[in-house]
Short mmCIF file of C-alpha atoms in Angstrom, two decimals:
data_model
loop_
_atom_site.label_atom_id
_atom_site.label_comp_id
_atom_site.label_asym_id
_atom_site.label_seq_id
_atom_site.Cartn_x
_atom_site.Cartn_y
_atom_site.Cartn_z
CA MET A 1 -75.85 -184.65 149.20
CA THR A 2 -75.70 -187.99 147.44
CA GLU A 3 -79.28 -189.67 146.72
CA PRO A 4 -79.59 -193.30 147.93
CA ARG A 5 -79.34 -195.59 144.74
CA TYR A 6 -82.88 -197.08 145.59
CA GLN A 7 -85.30 -194.85 146.77
CA ILE A 8 -89.07 -193.76 145.93
CA ARG A 9 -89.28 -190.37 145.34
CA ALA A 10 -92.83 -188.88 144.77
CA LEU A 11 -95.27 -186.27 145.05
CA HIS A 12 -97.41 -187.48 147.96
CA THR A 13 -99.75 -186.57 150.76
CA ALA A 14 -100.82 -188.15 154.17
CA SER A 15 -103.21 -190.38 152.25
CA THR A 16 -102.31 -190.26 148.54
CA VAL A 17 -99.24 -190.66 146.04
CA THR A 18 -99.23 -189.42 142.55
CA VAL A 19 -97.89 -191.60 139.73
CA TYR A 20 -97.70 -190.71 135.98
CA GLN A 21 -98.61 -192.51 132.80
CA ALA A 22 -99.11 -191.31 129.15
CA TYR A 23 -101.84 -192.54 126.75
CA ARG A 24 -103.26 -191.67 123.55
CA PRO A 25 -105.95 -188.94 123.84
CA GLU A 26 -108.85 -191.42 123.11
CA ILE A 27 -108.07 -192.90 126.48
CA GLY A 28 -106.25 -190.04 128.41
CA LEU A 29 -108.84 -187.17 127.90
CA PRO A 30 -111.69 -189.04 128.93
CA ALA A 31 -109.76 -190.41 132.08
CA ALA A 32 -108.68 -186.89 132.99
CA ARG A 33 -112.33 -185.72 132.48
CA ASP A 34 -114.28 -188.32 134.41
CA GLY A 35 -111.48 -189.16 136.95
CA ARG A 36 -111.61 -192.76 135.87
CA PHE A 37 -110.19 -194.97 133.33
CA PRO A 38 -112.68 -195.36 130.38
CA ALA A 39 -114.30 -198.59 129.36
CA VAL A 40 -111.53 -199.08 126.49
CA TRP A 41 -108.68 -199.15 129.22
CA GLN A 42 -107.92 -202.75 129.33
CA ARG A 43 -107.74 -203.92 132.78
CA ASP A 44 -106.24 -207.40 131.77
CA ARG A 45 -103.09 -205.88 130.51
CA MET A 46 -99.88 -204.92 132.33
CA THR A 47 -99.86 -201.33 133.09
CA TRP A 48 -96.83 -199.50 134.24
CA ILE A 49 -96.97 -196.57 136.73
CA LYS A 50 -94.18 -193.96 137.59
CA PRO A 51 -93.92 -191.76 140.62
CA SER A 52 -91.01 -189.75 138.87
CA PHE A 53 -92.42 -187.07 136.56
CA LEU A 54 -89.03 -186.65 134.89
CA TRP A 55 -88.80 -190.38 134.16
CA MET A 56 -92.16 -190.21 132.54
CA MET A 57 -91.07 -187.26 130.37
CA TYR A 58 -88.27 -189.37 129.36
CA ARG A 59 -90.51 -192.32 128.55
CA CYS A 60 -93.00 -190.25 126.53
CA GLY A 61 -90.77 -187.57 125.12
CA TRP A 62 -92.52 -184.88 126.84
CA GLY A 63 -95.87 -186.13 125.57
CA SER A 64 -94.48 -186.16 122.09
CA LYS A 65 -94.20 -189.92 121.33
CA ASP A 66 -96.89 -191.59 119.31
CA GLY A 67 -99.64 -193.02 121.58
CA GLN A 68 -98.34 -191.19 124.66
CA GLU A 69 -99.48 -187.64 123.76
CA THR A 70 -101.66 -187.13 126.86
CA VAL A 71 -99.79 -187.37 130.09
CA LEU A 72 -101.70 -188.04 133.09
CA GLY A 73 -100.93 -187.49 137.02
CA ILE A 74 -102.97 -190.19 138.67
CA GLU A 75 -103.27 -189.74 142.46
CA ILE A 76 -103.83 -193.19 144.22
CA THR A 77 -104.39 -194.25 147.88
CA ARG A 78 -101.05 -194.85 149.67
CA GLU A 79 -102.64 -198.11 150.78
CA GLY A 80 -102.98 -199.24 147.27
CA PHE A 81 -99.49 -198.33 146.42
CA GLU A 82 -97.93 -200.11 149.27
CA TRP A 83 -99.90 -203.11 148.52
CA ALA A 84 -98.50 -203.33 145.15
CA LEU A 85 -95.12 -202.79 146.47
CA GLU A 86 -95.53 -205.51 149.04
CA HIS A 87 -96.84 -207.99 146.54
CA ALA A 88 -94.35 -207.01 143.87
CA CYS A 89 -91.49 -209.06 142.39
CA LEU A 90 -88.46 -207.77 140.56
CA THR A 91 -88.56 -208.12 136.81
CA HIS A 92 -85.15 -209.64 136.60
CA TYR A 93 -83.21 -212.40 138.73
CA GLU A 94 -80.92 -210.86 141.29
CA ARG A 95 -78.23 -213.30 142.75
CA GLY A 96 -78.10 -212.79 146.51
CA LEU A 97 -81.67 -211.38 146.69
CA HIS A 98 -83.51 -214.60 145.08
CA PRO A 99 -82.60 -218.02 146.30
CA ASP A 100 -82.19 -219.30 142.73
CA ARG A 101 -83.63 -218.40 139.26
CA ALA A 102 -86.32 -220.95 139.34
CA THR A 103 -87.76 -219.48 142.78
CA TRP A 104 -87.59 -216.02 141.06
CA LYS A 105 -89.44 -217.20 138.16
CA PHE A 106 -92.28 -218.72 140.36
CA GLN A 107 -92.57 -215.68 142.32
CA LEU A 108 -92.64 -213.57 139.07
CA LYS A 109 -95.42 -215.74 137.56
CA ARG A 110 -97.55 -215.32 140.62
CA SER A 111 -96.98 -211.76 141.57
CA PRO A 112 -99.62 -209.16 140.77
CA SER A 113 -97.17 -206.30 140.53
CA ARG A 114 -93.55 -206.05 139.59
CA VAL A 115 -90.65 -203.64 139.91
CA GLN A 116 -88.08 -202.32 137.80
CA TRP A 117 -85.36 -199.81 138.78
CA ASP A 118 -84.13 -197.55 135.91
CA PRO A 119 -81.79 -194.44 136.09
CA GLU A 120 -83.49 -191.50 137.21
CA ARG A 121 -83.47 -188.36 134.76
CA ASP A 122 -82.55 -184.86 135.05
CA LEU A 123 -84.10 -181.87 133.28
CA HIS A 124 -82.20 -182.86 129.85
CA LEU A 125 -83.46 -186.35 130.48
CA SER A 126 -80.06 -187.49 130.84
CA PRO A 127 -79.55 -190.53 133.19
CA LEU A 128 -78.64 -189.97 137.00
CA PRO A 129 -76.59 -192.30 139.26
CA HIS A 130 -79.64 -193.20 141.44
CA ARG A 131 -82.59 -195.15 140.46
CA SER A 132 -86.36 -194.54 139.79
CA LEU A 133 -89.05 -196.96 140.33
CA GLN A 134 -91.14 -198.38 137.63
CA LEU A 135 -94.22 -200.30 139.01
CA GLY A 136 -95.95 -202.79 136.67
CA LEU A 137 -99.60 -203.92 137.79
CA THR A 138 -101.24 -206.90 136.32
CA GLY A 139 -104.53 -209.13 137.24
CA GLU A 140 -105.68 -208.27 140.66
CA ALA A 141 -103.29 -205.16 141.03
CA ALA A 142 -104.44 -203.50 137.64
CA HIS A 143 -108.05 -204.06 138.67
CA ARG A 144 -107.54 -202.68 141.96
CA TYR A 145 -105.86 -199.61 140.52
CA ALA A 146 -108.42 -198.75 138.11
CA ASP A 147 -111.40 -199.63 140.32
CA GLU A 148 -110.29 -198.95 144.03
CA TRP A 149 -107.06 -197.06 144.34
CA THR A 150 -107.55 -194.24 141.88
CA VAL A 151 -108.59 -190.83 143.76
CA SER A 152 -108.16 -188.54 140.81
CA ILE A 153 -106.65 -188.09 137.38
CA THR A 154 -105.37 -184.93 135.96
CA ASP A 155 -104.18 -184.08 132.52
CA VAL A 156 -100.54 -182.68 133.03
CA THR A 157 -99.62 -182.47 129.17
CA ALA A 158 -99.64 -178.69 129.26
CA LEU A 159 -97.32 -178.55 132.31
CA ALA A 160 -94.94 -181.21 130.38
CA HIS A 161 -94.92 -178.80 127.25
CA THR A 162 -94.27 -175.92 129.43
CA ILE A 163 -91.43 -177.32 131.43
CA HIS A 164 -90.17 -178.78 127.91
CA ASP A 165 -90.27 -175.22 126.52
CA HIS A 166 -88.23 -173.73 129.23
CA VAL A 167 -85.68 -176.61 129.05
CA ARG A 168 -85.22 -175.92 125.47
CA ASP A 169 -85.05 -172.06 126.08
CA GLY A 170 -82.10 -172.84 128.39
CA ASP A 171 -84.15 -171.56 131.44
CA LEU A 172 -83.60 -174.58 133.74
CA VAL A 173 -84.50 -172.34 136.86
CA ALA A 174 -87.91 -171.70 135.58
CA ALA A 175 -88.44 -175.30 134.41
CA ARG A 176 -87.46 -176.62 137.92
CA ARG A 177 -89.83 -174.24 139.56
CA LEU A 178 -92.77 -175.98 137.72
CA LEU A 179 -91.79 -179.39 138.43
CA PRO A 180 -93.84 -181.57 140.89
CA GLU A 181 -92.31 -181.52 144.46
CA GLU A 182 -91.19 -185.18 144.84
CA HIS A 183 -89.89 -186.12 148.06
CA PRO A 184 -88.57 -189.61 149.53
CA TYR A 185 -91.68 -191.76 149.94
CA PRO A 186 -91.79 -193.13 153.69
CA VAL A 187 -91.92 -196.84 152.84
CA PRO A 188 -92.03 -198.83 156.18
CA GLU A 189 -88.65 -200.02 157.33
CA GLY A 190 -87.72 -203.06 155.22
CA GLY A 191 -90.58 -202.45 152.81
CA LEU A 192 -88.40 -202.59 149.76
CA ASP A 193 -85.90 -205.29 150.82
CA HIS A 194 -87.32 -207.73 148.67
CA LEU A 195 -86.99 -205.34 145.60
CA HIS A 196 -83.28 -204.61 145.50
CA ARG A 197 -79.97 -205.76 147.11
#
């Protein structure tokens, strides 16, 4: 069955959704230990969260890239996640979605969150035809993410390494068995209409 081109797939419960980020150990380890981001985490910078575990693996090289050695699974409230989606703007101008380029630029400047749709990845980190959501948080959204929405933070670096080992050994069945169970996220009808054509 063909996946919809634009769909949020995530590990989620009735009240939370899990997103992924990767940090250097000085940030990632205290965050996982304390269940909150440490003081050195900069709330005034744009931070990108990814509901797709495999897209995160593509981005951080299975936790091997410099500055991205600690991979975190961050459980946040669905209310917060949906607030960010509702207040988001696409990172690029889309003819037919935005009235004109000037309107899009104005929206982008005022939006506390932004969305990018990038090709989803398979276990070999090769691109798939359907898209994966990247959600950028800045200003009010970044502060809310760190101080209100975060429910728990888990270090999933060892999991990333184990899955990668299976992939390198050619055991995709074992690798797939360990992947987080991501299912279509139930966005309210029309809830993504402002984020893709």
